[in-house]
Tab-separated table of C-alpha atoms in Angstrom:
chain	number	residue	atom	x	y	z
A	267	MET	CA	0.000	0.000	0.000
A	268	SER	CA	1.350	3.415	-0.990
A	269	ALA	CA	1.675	6.365	1.387
A	270	VAL	CA	-1.281	8.038	-0.329
A	271	GLU	CA	-3.520	4.974	-0.047
A	272	THR	CA	-2.987	4.808	3.720
A	273	TYR	CA	-5.161	7.936	3.973
A	274	HIS	CA	-8.089	6.495	2.017
A	275	ALA	CA	-10.067	5.518	5.116
A	276	ARG	CA	-9.544	8.945	6.664
A	277	LEU	CA	-10.704	10.711	3.508
A	278	ARG	CA	-13.853	8.573	3.440
A	279	GLN	CA	-14.826	10.059	6.800
A	280	GLY	CA	-15.567	13.260	4.890
A	281	HIS	CA	-18.978	13.675	3.279
A	282	TRP	CA	-17.787	14.918	-0.126
A	283	PHE	CA	-15.125	12.287	-0.782
A	284	ASN	CA	-17.242	9.450	0.612
A	285	THR	CA	-20.065	10.210	-1.841
A	286	LEU	CA	-17.784	10.233	-4.897
A	287	PRO	CA	-17.934	7.329	-7.350
A	288	ALA	CA	-15.419	4.666	-6.352
A	289	ALA	CA	-13.583	5.128	-9.650
A	290	LEU	CA	-13.106	8.846	-8.978
A	291	GLN	CA	-11.886	8.162	-5.436
A	292	GLN	CA	-9.245	5.821	-6.818
A	293	ALA	CA	-8.314	8.235	-9.600
A	294	LEU	CA	-7.716	11.055	-7.112
A	295	LEU	CA	-5.552	8.818	-4.950
A	296	ALA	CA	-3.591	7.711	-8.035
A	297	CYS	CA	-2.909	11.351	-8.958
A	298	ALA	CA	-2.141	12.557	-5.420
A	299	GLN	CA	1.185	13.203	-3.729
A	300	VAL	CA	1.875	13.500	-0.003
A	301	GLN	CA	3.064	16.966	1.048
A	302	GLN	CA	4.402	17.828	4.511
A	303	LEU	CA	4.257	21.340	5.967
A	304	ALA	CA	5.913	22.688	9.103
A	305	ALA	CA	3.974	24.855	11.558
A	306	GLY	CA	3.339	28.271	10.003
A	307	GLN	CA	4.650	27.253	6.572
A	308	VAL	CA	2.928	28.912	3.609
A	309	LEU	CA	1.273	26.601	1.095
A	310	PHE	CA	0.267	29.401	-1.268
A	311	ARG	CA	-0.480	33.116	-1.129
A	312	ARG	CA	-3.168	35.278	-2.663
A	313	GLY	CA	-2.249	35.912	-6.302
A	314	ASP	CA	-0.221	32.706	-6.717
A	315	PRO	CA	-1.010	30.691	-9.862
A	316	PRO	CA	-3.352	27.698	-9.510
A	317	CYS	CA	-1.512	24.550	-8.502
A	318	GLY	CA	-4.205	21.946	-7.851
A	319	LEU	CA	-6.486	20.494	-5.212
A	320	TYR	CA	-5.538	19.656	-1.619
A	321	ALA	CA	-6.897	17.451	1.167
A	322	VAL	CA	-5.914	17.916	4.803
A	323	VAL	CA	-5.193	14.483	6.274
A	324	GLU	CA	-3.187	15.446	9.381
A	325	GLY	CA	-2.913	18.758	11.230
A	326	GLY	CA	-4.814	21.799	9.986
A	327	MET	CA	-4.761	24.763	7.613
A	328	ARG	CA	-5.563	28.436	8.145
A	329	ILE	CA	-7.179	30.193	5.198
A	330	GLY	CA	-7.136	33.993	5.216
A	331	ALA	CA	-5.334	37.107	4.038
A	332	VAL	CA	-2.964	39.782	5.330
A	333	ASN	CA	-3.231	43.386	4.178
A	334	ALA	CA	-0.370	45.818	3.502
A	335	ALA	CA	-0.444	46.968	7.128
A	336	GLY	CA	0.046	43.387	8.345
A	337	LYS	CA	-3.495	42.936	9.668
A	338	GLU	CA	-4.785	39.387	9.244
A	339	ALA	CA	-8.289	38.407	8.187
A	340	LEU	CA	-8.747	34.767	9.166
A	341	LEU	CA	-11.598	33.175	7.214
A	342	THR	CA	-11.477	29.597	8.343
A	343	LEU	CA	-9.486	26.893	10.103
A	344	VAL	CA	-9.884	23.423	8.576
A	345	GLU	CA	-8.817	19.962	9.724
A	346	PRO	CA	-9.026	16.428	8.259
A	347	PRO	CA	-10.638	15.299	6.073
A	348	TYR	CA	-11.140	18.637	4.307
A	349	TRP	CA	-10.584	19.405	0.598
A	350	PHE	CA	-9.779	22.900	-0.675
A	351	GLY	CA	-8.400	24.734	-3.714
A	352	GLU	CA	-11.198	23.952	-6.154
A	353	ILE	CA	-12.007	27.558	-7.132
A	354	SER	CA	-8.825	27.880	-9.205
A	355	LEU	CA	-9.583	24.514	-10.774
A	356	PHE	CA	-12.713	25.971	-12.337
A	357	ASP	CA	-11.580	29.414	-13.424
A	358	GLY	CA	-7.808	28.938	-13.793
A	359	GLN	CA	-7.328	32.246	-11.979
A	360	PRO	CA	-4.803	33.031	-9.192
A	361	ARG	CA	-5.399	31.986	-5.596
A	362	THR	CA	-7.937	34.118	-3.757
A	363	HIS	CA	-6.419	33.805	-0.257
A	364	ASP	CA	-3.395	32.706	1.737
A	365	ALA	CA	-3.073	29.181	3.138
A	366	PHE	CA	-0.804	28.473	6.133
A	367	ALA	CA	-0.156	25.304	8.105
A	368	GLU	CA	-1.610	25.332	11.610
A	369	GLY	CA	0.967	23.124	13.291
A	370	THR	CA	2.711	20.238	11.565
A	371	THR	CA	0.406	19.297	8.694
A	372	THR	CA	0.121	16.572	6.070
A	373	LEU	CA	-1.710	17.187	2.812
A	374	LEU	CA	-2.590	15.135	-0.209
A	375	TRP	CA	-1.923	17.248	-3.289
A	376	VAL	CA	-3.527	16.558	-6.671
A	377	PRO	CA	-1.586	18.719	-9.186
A	378	GLN	CA	-3.652	20.929	-11.490
A	379	VAL	CA	-2.228	19.410	-14.669
A	380	ARG	CA	-3.092	15.838	-13.654
A	381	LEU	CA	-6.535	16.848	-12.437
A	382	LEU	CA	-7.369	18.650	-15.681
A	383	ALA	CA	-6.154	15.647	-17.671
A	384	LEU	CA	-8.453	13.387	-15.643
A	385	LEU	CA	-11.416	15.693	-16.248
A	386	GLU	CA	-10.613	15.869	-19.957
A	387	GLN	CA	-10.902	12.085	-20.090
A	388	GLN	CA	-13.906	11.867	-17.741
A	389	PRO	CA	-15.876	15.140	-18.051
A	390	GLN	CA	-18.810	13.721	-16.071
A	391	TYR	CA	-16.696	14.221	-12.939
A	392	TRP	CA	-16.913	18.012	-13.235
A	393	ARG	CA	-20.255	17.836	-11.424
A	394	ASP	CA	-18.611	16.230	-8.385
A	395	PHE	CA	-16.130	19.095	-8.065
A	396	ALA	CA	-18.953	21.594	-8.619
A	397	LEU	CA	-20.712	20.083	-5.595
A	398	LEU	CA	-17.574	20.632	-3.499
A	399	MET	CA	-17.508	24.294	-4.490
A	400	SER	CA	-21.263	24.852	-4.151
A	401	GLN	CA	-21.237	23.551	-0.572
A	402	LYS	CA	-18.688	26.225	0.380
A	403	LEU	CA	-20.552	28.902	-1.590
A	404	ARG	CA	-23.692	28.089	0.374
A	405	LEU	CA	-21.808	28.491	3.681
A	406	ALA	CA	-20.280	31.763	2.472
A	407	PHE	CA	-23.717	33.236	1.701
A	408	ILE	CA	-24.963	32.172	5.126
A	409	ALA	CA	-21.943	33.798	6.785
A	410	LEU	CA	-22.531	37.057	4.890
A	411	GLU	CA	-26.158	37.109	5.975
A	412	GLU	CA	-25.233	36.463	9.594
A	413	MET	CA	-22.631	39.243	9.568
A	414	SER	CA	-25.352	41.692	8.551
A	415	LEU	CA	-28.325	40.454	10.560
A	416	ARG	CA	-27.297	38.443	13.603
A	417	PRO	CA	-25.820	39.567	16.953
A	418	ALA	CA	-22.304	38.536	17.895
A	419	ALA	CA	-23.244	35.774	20.373
A	420	PRO	CA	-25.252	33.516	18.022
A	421	ARG	CA	-22.735	34.189	15.229
A	422	LEU	CA	-19.918	32.986	17.468
A	423	ALA	CA	-21.864	29.899	18.523
A	424	ARG	CA	-22.684	29.166	14.882
A	425	ARG	CA	-19.041	29.434	13.837
A	426	LEU	CA	-17.933	27.117	16.667
A	427	LEU	CA	-20.576	24.635	15.552
A	428	LEU	CA	-19.362	24.763	11.947
A	429	ILE	CA	-15.748	24.266	13.026
A	430	ALA	CA	-16.678	21.417	15.368
A	431	GLU	CA	-18.482	19.735	12.461
A	432	ASN	CA	-15.598	20.618	10.085
A	433	TYR	CA	-17.981	22.548	7.837
A	434	GLY	CA	-20.012	19.421	7.142
A	435	GLU	CA	-16.988	17.285	6.231
A	436	GLY	CA	-16.849	14.849	9.121
A	437	GLU	CA	-18.152	13.682	12.457
A	438	PRO	CA	-18.359	16.365	15.176
A	439	ARG	CA	-15.224	16.630	17.276
A	440	ARG	CA	-15.116	17.561	20.916
A	441	VAL	CA	-11.981	19.713	21.075
A	442	ILE	CA	-11.318	22.693	18.785
A	443	HIS	CA	-7.683	23.831	18.648
A	444	LEU	CA	-8.375	27.516	18.195
A	445	PRO	CA	-7.055	30.451	20.261
A	446	GLN	CA	-9.617	33.112	21.107
A	447	GLU	CA	-7.651	35.708	19.130
A	448	GLN	CA	-8.114	33.694	15.932
A	449	LEU	CA	-11.814	33.162	16.591
A	450	ALA	CA	-12.205	36.927	17.028
A	451	LEU	CA	-10.430	37.484	13.692
A	452	MET	CA	-12.792	35.089	11.931
A	453	LEU	CA	-15.851	36.925	13.189
A	454	ALA	CA	-14.450	40.474	12.941
A	455	ILE	CA	-15.327	41.171	16.577
A	456	SER	CA	-13.089	42.302	19.401
A	457	ARG	CA	-11.029	39.952	21.544
A	458	GLN	CA	-12.886	41.255	24.613
A	459	THR	CA	-16.327	40.529	23.141
A	460	THR	CA	-15.198	37.071	22.059
A	461	ASN	CA	-13.937	36.277	25.549
A	462	GLN	CA	-17.153	37.537	27.150
A	463	ILE	CA	-19.358	35.364	24.922
A	464	LEU	CA	-17.164	32.309	25.457
A	465	LYS	CA	-17.268	32.828	29.227
A	466	GLU	CA	-21.073	32.978	29.078
A	467	LEU	CA	-21.184	29.712	27.113
A	468	GLU	CA	-18.779	28.167	29.616
A	469	GLY	CA	-21.017	29.309	32.463
A	470	GLN	CA	-23.939	27.535	30.799
A	471	GLY	CA	-21.935	24.296	30.679
A	472	ILE	CA	-21.838	24.283	26.878
A	473	LEU	CA	-18.046	24.415	26.599
A	474	ARG	CA	-14.817	24.506	28.567
A	475	LEU	CA	-11.976	26.938	27.849
A	476	THR	CA	-8.316	25.979	28.105
A	477	TYR	CA	-5.193	27.575	26.658
A	478	GLY	CA	-5.511	27.568	22.859
A	479	GLU	CA	-8.430	25.131	22.919
A	480	ILE	CA	-12.213	25.109	23.218
A	481	GLU	CA	-13.803	21.863	24.423
A	482	ILE	CA	-17.428	21.307	23.425
A	483	LEU	CA	-19.298	19.735	26.364
A	484	ASP	CA	-22.891	20.097	25.143
A	485	LEU	CA	-23.289	19.956	21.345
A	486	PRO	CA	-27.117	20.261	21.395
A	487	GLY	CA	-26.717	23.261	23.701
A	488	LEU	CA	-24.284	24.831	21.243
A	489	ARG	CA	-26.757	24.268	18.406
A	490	GLN	CA	-29.455	25.995	20.449
A	491	ALA	CA	-27.149	28.924	21.201
A	492	ALA	CA	-26.478	29.262	17.460
A	493	GLN	CA	-30.189	29.677	16.642
């Protein structure tokens, strides 16, 4: 068994990959290469040329951007088994955001050239990649609506719920490795407001706060808080 194939079972824990035709699953594994990143290492930056599709199989990735003044906008933090990079597959345009490793991280990388060759031979698979992109587009529209219409507390609870459920790509996990500063960046709210809301959720027994981590104690309670 190759190094790539050892991650097949982990990838099948994700909703998107698990619903792919078996032939496409095998084709992606045949095209993929294992890529190791050190903590904080840059995978690509905004404006870089398209390079392919990635799956997180160990560790995590931060997706965001940094402006000229050095201020970071953190959009999301993703963990296994999460696929990303499909936007540039469709339009061939440069990367829209920066991607950094959150701790030591292992990725499966399907190069753009090999992926396009596969889709040239099997064009029916375009729909499967469109479903991957449409799922994220749906979440992005929901996030935009919440930014405009919802108070900070339910928005924070909703984002924790999405992260705990890995944006629909896996079974809920109990511990989220996310400092409060990064959570505040994601939601564009102050560190003080973030801490206050988290303390209130902790007081309700919904979660427990430790250094750099948020432990979910009551998932149904978190869902209710996100309503």
